[in-house]
PDB file of C-alpha atoms and ligand atoms in Angstrom:
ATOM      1  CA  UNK E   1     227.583  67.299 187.011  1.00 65.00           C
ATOM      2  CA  UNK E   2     230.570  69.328 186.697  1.00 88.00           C
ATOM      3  CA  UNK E   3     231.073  73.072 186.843  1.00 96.00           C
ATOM      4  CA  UNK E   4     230.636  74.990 183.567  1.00 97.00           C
ATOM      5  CA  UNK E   5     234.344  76.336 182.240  1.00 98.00           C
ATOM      6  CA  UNK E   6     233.860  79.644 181.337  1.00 98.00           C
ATOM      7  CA  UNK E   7     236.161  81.139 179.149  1.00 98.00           C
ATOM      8  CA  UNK E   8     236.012  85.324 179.160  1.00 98.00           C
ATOM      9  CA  UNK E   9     237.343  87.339 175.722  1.00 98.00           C
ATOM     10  CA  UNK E  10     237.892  91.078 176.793  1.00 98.00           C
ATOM     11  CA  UNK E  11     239.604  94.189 175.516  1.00 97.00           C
ATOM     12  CA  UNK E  12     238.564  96.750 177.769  1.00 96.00           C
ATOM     13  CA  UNK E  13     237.428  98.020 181.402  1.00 98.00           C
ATOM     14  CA  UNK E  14     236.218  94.295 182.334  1.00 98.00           C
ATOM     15  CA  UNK E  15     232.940  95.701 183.632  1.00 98.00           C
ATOM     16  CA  UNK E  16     231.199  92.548 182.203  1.00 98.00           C
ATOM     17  CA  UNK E  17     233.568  90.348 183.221  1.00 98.00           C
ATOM     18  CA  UNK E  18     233.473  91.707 186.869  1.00 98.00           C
ATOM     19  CA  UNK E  19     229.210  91.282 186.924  1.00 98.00           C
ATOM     20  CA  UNK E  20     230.304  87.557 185.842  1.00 98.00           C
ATOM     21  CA  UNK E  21     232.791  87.412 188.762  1.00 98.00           C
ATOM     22  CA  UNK E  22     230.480  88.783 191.259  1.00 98.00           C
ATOM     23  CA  UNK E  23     227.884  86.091 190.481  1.00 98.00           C
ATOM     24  CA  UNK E  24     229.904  83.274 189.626  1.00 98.00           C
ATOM     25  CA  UNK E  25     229.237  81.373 193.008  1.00 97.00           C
ATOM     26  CA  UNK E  26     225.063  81.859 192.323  1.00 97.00           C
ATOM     27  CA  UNK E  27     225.187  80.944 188.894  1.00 98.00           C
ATOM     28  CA  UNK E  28     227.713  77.849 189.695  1.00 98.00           C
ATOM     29  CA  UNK E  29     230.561  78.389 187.090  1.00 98.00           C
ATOM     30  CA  UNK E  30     234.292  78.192 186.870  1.00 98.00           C
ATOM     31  CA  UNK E  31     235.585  81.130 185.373  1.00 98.00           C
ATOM     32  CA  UNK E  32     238.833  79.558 183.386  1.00 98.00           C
ATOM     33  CA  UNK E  33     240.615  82.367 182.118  1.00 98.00           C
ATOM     34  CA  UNK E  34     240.579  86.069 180.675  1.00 98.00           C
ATOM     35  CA  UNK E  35     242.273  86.075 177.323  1.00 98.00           C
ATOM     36  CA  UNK E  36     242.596  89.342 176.292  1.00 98.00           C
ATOM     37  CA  UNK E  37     244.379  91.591 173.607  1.00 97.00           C
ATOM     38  CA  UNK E  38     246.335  93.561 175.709  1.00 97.00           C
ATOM     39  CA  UNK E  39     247.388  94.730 179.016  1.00 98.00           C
ATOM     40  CA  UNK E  40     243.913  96.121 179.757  1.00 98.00           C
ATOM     41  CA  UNK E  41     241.727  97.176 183.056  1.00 98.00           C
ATOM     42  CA  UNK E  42     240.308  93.714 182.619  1.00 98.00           C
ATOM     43  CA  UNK E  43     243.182  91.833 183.293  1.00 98.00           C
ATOM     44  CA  UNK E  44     243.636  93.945 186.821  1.00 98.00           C
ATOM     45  CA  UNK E  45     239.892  92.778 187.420  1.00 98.00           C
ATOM     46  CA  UNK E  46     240.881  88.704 186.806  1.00 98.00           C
ATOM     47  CA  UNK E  47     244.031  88.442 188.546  1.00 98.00           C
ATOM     48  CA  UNK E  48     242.215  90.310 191.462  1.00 98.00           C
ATOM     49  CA  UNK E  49     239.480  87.567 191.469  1.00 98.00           C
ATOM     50  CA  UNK E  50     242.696  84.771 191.250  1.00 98.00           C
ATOM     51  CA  UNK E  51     241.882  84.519 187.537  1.00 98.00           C
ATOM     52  CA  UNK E  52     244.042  83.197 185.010  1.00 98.00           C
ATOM     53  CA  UNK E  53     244.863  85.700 182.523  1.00 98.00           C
ATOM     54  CA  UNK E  54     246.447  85.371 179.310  1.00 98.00           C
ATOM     55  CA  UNK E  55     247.337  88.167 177.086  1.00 98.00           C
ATOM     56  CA  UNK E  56     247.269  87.771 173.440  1.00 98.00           C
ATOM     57  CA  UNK E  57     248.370  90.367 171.697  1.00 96.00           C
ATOM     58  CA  UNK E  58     247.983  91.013 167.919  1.00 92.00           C
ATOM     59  CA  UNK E  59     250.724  89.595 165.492  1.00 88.00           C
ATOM     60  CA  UNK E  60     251.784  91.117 162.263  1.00 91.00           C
ATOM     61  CA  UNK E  61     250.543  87.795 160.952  1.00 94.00           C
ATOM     62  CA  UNK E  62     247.124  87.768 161.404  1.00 95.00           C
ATOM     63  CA  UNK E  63     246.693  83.921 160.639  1.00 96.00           C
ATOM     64  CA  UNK E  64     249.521  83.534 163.341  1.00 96.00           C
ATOM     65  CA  UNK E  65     247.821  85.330 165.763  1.00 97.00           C
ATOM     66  CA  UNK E  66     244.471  82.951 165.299  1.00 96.00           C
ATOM     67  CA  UNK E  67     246.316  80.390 165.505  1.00 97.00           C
ATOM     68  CA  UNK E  68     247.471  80.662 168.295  1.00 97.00           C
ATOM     69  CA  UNK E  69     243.972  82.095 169.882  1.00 98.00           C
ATOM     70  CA  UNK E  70     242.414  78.731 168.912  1.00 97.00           C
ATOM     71  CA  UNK E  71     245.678  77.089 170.724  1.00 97.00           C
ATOM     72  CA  UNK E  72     245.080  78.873 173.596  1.00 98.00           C
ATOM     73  CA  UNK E  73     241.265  77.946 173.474  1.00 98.00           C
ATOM     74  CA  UNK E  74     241.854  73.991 172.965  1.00 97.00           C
ATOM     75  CA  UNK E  75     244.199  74.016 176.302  1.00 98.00           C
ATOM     76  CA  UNK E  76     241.693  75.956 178.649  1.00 98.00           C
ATOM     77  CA  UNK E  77     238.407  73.467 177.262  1.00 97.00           C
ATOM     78  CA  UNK E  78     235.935  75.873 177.636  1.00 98.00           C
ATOM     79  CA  UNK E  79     231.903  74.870 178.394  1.00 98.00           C
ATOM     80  CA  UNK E  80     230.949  78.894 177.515  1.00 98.00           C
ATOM     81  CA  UNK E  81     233.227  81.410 175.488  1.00 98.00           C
ATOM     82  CA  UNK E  82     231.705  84.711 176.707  1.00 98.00           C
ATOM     83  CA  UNK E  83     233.211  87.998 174.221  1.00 98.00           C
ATOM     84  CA  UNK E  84     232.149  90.787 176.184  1.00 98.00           C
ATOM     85  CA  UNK E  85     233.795  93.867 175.131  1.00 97.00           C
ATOM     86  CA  UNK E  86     236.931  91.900 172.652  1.00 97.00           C
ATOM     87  CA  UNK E  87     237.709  94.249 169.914  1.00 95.00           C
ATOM     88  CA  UNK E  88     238.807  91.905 167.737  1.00 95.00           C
ATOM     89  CA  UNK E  89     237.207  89.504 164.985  1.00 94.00           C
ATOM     90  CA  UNK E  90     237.191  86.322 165.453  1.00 96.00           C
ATOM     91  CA  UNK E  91     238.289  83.884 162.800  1.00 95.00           C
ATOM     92  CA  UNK E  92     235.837  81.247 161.195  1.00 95.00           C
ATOM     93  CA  UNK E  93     237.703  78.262 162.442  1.00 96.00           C
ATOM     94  CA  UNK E  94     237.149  79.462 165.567  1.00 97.00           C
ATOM     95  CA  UNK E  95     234.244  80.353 165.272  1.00 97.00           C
ATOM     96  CA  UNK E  96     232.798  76.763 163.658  1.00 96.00           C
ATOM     97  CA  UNK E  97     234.943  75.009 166.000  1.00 96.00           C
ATOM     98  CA  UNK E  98     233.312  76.429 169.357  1.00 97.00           C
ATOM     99  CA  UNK E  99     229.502  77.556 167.183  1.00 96.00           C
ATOM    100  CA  UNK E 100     226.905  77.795 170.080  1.00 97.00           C
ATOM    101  CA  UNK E 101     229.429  77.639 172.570  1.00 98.00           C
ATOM    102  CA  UNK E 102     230.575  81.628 171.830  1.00 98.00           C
ATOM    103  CA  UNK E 103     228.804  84.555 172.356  1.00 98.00           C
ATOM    104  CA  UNK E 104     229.372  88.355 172.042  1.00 98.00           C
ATOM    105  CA  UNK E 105     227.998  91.581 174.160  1.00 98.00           C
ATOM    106  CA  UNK E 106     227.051  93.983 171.803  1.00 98.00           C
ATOM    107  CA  UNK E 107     226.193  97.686 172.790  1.00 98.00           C
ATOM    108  CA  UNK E 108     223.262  98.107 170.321  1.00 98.00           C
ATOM    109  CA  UNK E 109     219.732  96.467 169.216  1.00 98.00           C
ATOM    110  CA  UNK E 110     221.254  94.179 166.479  1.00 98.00           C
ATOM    111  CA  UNK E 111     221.157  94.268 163.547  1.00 98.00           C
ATOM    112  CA  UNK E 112     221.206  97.723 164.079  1.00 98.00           C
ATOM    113  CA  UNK E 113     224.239  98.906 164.219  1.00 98.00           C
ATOM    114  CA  UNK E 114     227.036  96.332 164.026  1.00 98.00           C
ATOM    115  CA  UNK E 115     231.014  97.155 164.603  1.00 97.00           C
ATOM    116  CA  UNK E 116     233.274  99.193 166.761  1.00 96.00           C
ATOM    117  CA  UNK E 117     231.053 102.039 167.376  1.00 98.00           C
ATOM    118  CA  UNK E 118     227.779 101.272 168.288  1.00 98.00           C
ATOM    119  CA  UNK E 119     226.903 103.545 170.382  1.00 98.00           C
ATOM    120  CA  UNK E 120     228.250 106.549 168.443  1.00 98.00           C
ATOM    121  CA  UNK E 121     226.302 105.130 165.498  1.00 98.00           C
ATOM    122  CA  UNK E 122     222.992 105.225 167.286  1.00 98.00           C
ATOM    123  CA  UNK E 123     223.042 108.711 168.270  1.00 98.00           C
ATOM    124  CA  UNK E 124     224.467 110.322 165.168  1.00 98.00           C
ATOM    125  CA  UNK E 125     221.740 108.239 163.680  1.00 98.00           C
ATOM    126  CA  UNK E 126     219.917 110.164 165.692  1.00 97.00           C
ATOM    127  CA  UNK E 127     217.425 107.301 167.156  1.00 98.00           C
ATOM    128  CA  UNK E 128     215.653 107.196 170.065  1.00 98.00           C
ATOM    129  CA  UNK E 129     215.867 103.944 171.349  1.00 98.00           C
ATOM    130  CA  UNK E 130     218.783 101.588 171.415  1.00 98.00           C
ATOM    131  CA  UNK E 131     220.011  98.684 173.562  1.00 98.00           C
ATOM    132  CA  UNK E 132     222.199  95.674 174.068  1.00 98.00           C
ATOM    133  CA  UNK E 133     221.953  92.440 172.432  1.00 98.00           C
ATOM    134  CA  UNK E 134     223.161  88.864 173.098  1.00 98.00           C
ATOM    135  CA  UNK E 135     224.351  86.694 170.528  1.00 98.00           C
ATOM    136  CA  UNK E 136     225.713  83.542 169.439  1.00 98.00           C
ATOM    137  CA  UNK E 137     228.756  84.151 167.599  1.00 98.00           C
ATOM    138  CA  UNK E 138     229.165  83.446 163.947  1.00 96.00           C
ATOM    139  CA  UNK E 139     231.470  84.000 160.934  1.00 93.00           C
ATOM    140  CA  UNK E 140     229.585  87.376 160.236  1.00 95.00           C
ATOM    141  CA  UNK E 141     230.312  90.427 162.152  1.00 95.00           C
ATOM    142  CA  UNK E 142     227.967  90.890 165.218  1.00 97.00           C
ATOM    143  CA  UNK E 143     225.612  89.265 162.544  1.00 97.00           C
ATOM    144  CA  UNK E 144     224.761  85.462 164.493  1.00 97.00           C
ATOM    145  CA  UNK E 145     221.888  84.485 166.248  1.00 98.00           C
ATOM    146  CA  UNK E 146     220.493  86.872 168.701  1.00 98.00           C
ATOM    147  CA  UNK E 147     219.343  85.083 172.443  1.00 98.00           C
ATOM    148  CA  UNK E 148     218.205  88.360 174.365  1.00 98.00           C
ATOM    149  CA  UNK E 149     218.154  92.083 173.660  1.00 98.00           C
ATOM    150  CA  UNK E 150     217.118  95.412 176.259  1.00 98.00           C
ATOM    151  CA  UNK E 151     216.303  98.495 175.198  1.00 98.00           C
ATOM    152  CA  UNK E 152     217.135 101.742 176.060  1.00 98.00           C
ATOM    153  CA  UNK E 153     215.952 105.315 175.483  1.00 98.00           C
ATOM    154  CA  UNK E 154     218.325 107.634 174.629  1.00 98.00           C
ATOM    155  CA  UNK E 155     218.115 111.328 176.182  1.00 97.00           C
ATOM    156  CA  UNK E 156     218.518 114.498 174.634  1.00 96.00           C
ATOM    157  CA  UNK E 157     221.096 115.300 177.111  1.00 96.00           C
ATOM    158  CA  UNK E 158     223.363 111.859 176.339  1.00 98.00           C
ATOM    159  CA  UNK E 159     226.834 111.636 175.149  1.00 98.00           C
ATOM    160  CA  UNK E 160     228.618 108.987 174.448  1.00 98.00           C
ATOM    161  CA  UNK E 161     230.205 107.979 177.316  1.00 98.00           C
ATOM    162  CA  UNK E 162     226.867 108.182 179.931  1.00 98.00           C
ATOM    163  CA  UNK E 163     224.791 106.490 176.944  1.00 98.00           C
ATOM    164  CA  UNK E 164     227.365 103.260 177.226  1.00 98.00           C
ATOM    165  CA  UNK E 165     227.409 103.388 181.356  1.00 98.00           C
ATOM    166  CA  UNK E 166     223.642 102.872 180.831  1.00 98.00           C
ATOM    167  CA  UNK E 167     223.540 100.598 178.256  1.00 98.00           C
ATOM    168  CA  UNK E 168     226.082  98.758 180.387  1.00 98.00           C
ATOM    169  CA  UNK E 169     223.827  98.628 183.387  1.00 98.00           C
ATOM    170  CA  UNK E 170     221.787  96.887 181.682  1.00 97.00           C
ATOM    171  CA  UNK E 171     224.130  94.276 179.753  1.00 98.00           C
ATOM    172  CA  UNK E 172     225.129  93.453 183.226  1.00 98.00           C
ATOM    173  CA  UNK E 173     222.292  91.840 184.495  1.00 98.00           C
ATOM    174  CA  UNK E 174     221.429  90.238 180.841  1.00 98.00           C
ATOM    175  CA  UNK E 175     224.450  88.625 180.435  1.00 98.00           C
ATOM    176  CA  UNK E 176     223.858  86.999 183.840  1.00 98.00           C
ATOM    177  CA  UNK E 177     220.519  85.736 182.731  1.00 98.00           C
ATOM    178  CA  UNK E 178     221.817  84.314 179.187  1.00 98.00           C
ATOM    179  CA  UNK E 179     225.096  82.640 180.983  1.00 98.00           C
ATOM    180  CA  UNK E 180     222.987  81.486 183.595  1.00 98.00           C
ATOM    181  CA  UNK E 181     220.224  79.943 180.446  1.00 98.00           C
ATOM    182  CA  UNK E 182     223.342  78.686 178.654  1.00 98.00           C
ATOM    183  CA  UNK E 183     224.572  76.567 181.406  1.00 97.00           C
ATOM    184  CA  UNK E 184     221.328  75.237 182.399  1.00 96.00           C
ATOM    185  CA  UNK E 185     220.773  74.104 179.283  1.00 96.00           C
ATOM    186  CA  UNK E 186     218.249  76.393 179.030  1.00 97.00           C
ATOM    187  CA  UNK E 187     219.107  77.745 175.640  1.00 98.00           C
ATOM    188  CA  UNK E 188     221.090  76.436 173.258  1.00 97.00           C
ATOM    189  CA  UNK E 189     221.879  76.736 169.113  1.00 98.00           C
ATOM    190  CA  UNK E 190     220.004  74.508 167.147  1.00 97.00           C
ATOM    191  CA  UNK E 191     220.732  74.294 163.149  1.00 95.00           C
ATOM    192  CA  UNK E 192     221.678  77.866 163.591  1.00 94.00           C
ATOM    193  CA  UNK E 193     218.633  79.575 165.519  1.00 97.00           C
ATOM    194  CA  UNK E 194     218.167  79.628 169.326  1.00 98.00           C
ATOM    195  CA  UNK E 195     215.916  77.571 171.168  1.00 98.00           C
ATOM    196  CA  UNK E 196     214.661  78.060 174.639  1.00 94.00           C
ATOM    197  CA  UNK E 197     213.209  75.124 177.044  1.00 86.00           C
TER     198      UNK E 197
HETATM  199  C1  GAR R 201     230.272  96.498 176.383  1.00 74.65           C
HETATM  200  O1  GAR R 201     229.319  97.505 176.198  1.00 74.65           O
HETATM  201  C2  GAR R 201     230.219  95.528 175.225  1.00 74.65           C
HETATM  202  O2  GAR R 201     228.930  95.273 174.760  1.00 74.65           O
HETATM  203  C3  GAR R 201     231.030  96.264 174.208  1.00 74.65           C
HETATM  204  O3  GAR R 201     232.133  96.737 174.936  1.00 74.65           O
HETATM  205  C4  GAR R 201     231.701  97.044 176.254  1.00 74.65           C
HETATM  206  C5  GAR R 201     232.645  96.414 177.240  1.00 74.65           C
HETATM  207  O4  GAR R 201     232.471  96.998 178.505  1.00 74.65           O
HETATM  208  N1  GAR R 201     231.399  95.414 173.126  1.00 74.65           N
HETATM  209  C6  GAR R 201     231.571  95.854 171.886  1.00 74.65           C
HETATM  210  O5  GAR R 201     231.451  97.020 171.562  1.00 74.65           O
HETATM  211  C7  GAR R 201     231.946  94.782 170.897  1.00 74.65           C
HETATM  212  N2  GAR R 201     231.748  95.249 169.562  1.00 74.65           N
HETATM  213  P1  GAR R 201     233.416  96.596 179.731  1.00 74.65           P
HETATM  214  O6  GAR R 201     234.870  96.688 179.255  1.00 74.65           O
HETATM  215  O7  GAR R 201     233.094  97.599 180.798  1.00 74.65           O
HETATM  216  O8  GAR R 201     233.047  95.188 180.136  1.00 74.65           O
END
């Protein structure tokens, strides 16, 4: 059987992606290619690791700019689209095109609070628990099928900042498990909802 091409969406510090490099060998997968959005901590982290990276950056057409991220997509022939930490939306051609082949990191216990600032959100919300979920991605925002969730309690003393290092801890080591699921065949999307062998 050959090696699952893993295709990596990031906008950010690339801690995700790193936990995927680290294990790549154990969980027997070809990391393709960072796309990413910018010139961004993450790409440092891929070209380190001998990594493809493509930047992507956001056109004043917006419909250009998918275009060309589905383009881009096509040529690498990705097994696994793993979004961890892309700040941007992905369009529904995309989106249909690759369904239960994408999924998204999200730094919250979806449906509870969706979007940009999750983390934020959950402590001026003033909760005491919150989390990270793993989804399949679809045309909704950080709305499609959920495959695994952890939760975390929030301190009195959090901020921000050391509320998303732990909630990243743990996203680390989940997003290992799911890819690792995904890729074994483990779990897959079925007429929209996730089943598990
Ligand atoms: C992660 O917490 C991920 O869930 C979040 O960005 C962080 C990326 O961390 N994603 C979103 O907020 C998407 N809405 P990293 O850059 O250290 O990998």
């Amino acid at each position: 059987m050959s090696i699952p091409r893993v295709v990596v969406l990031a906008s950010g510090t690339g801690s995700l992606l790193q936990a995927l490099i680290d294990e790549s060998s154990n969980l027997n997968i070809d990391i393709a290619a960072l796309i990413s959005d910018g010139e961004v901590a993450a790409c440092d982290r891929a070209r380190a690791a001998g990594i493809r990276v493509v930047v992507h950056e956001m056109q004043s057409n917006r419909n250009t700019w998918n275009a060309g991220l589905l383009k881009i997509l096509h040529d690498l022939k990705p097994d696994l689209i793993v979004s961890a930490g892309f700040m941007k939306i992905l369009d529904s051609e995309l989106v249909a095109e690759f369904s239960g082949r994408i999924i998204n990191t999200h730094p919250a216990l979806l449906p509870d609070f969706p979007g940009a600032h999750a983390v934020r959100d959950a402590l001026s919300a003033g909760v005491r628990v919150t989390g990270s979920t793993i989804h399949f991605v679809d045309a909704g925002v950080d709305t499609g099928p959920v495959i695994a969730q952890h939760e975390i309690e929030i301190r009195e003393s959090d901020s921000e900042e050391s509320l998303h290092e732990r909630i990243k801890v743990e996203e680390r080591k989940l997003l290992i498990s799911v890819v690792r699921d995904l890729t074994q065949g483990k779990v897959r999307l079925v007429n929209g909802e996730v089943v598990k062998a």
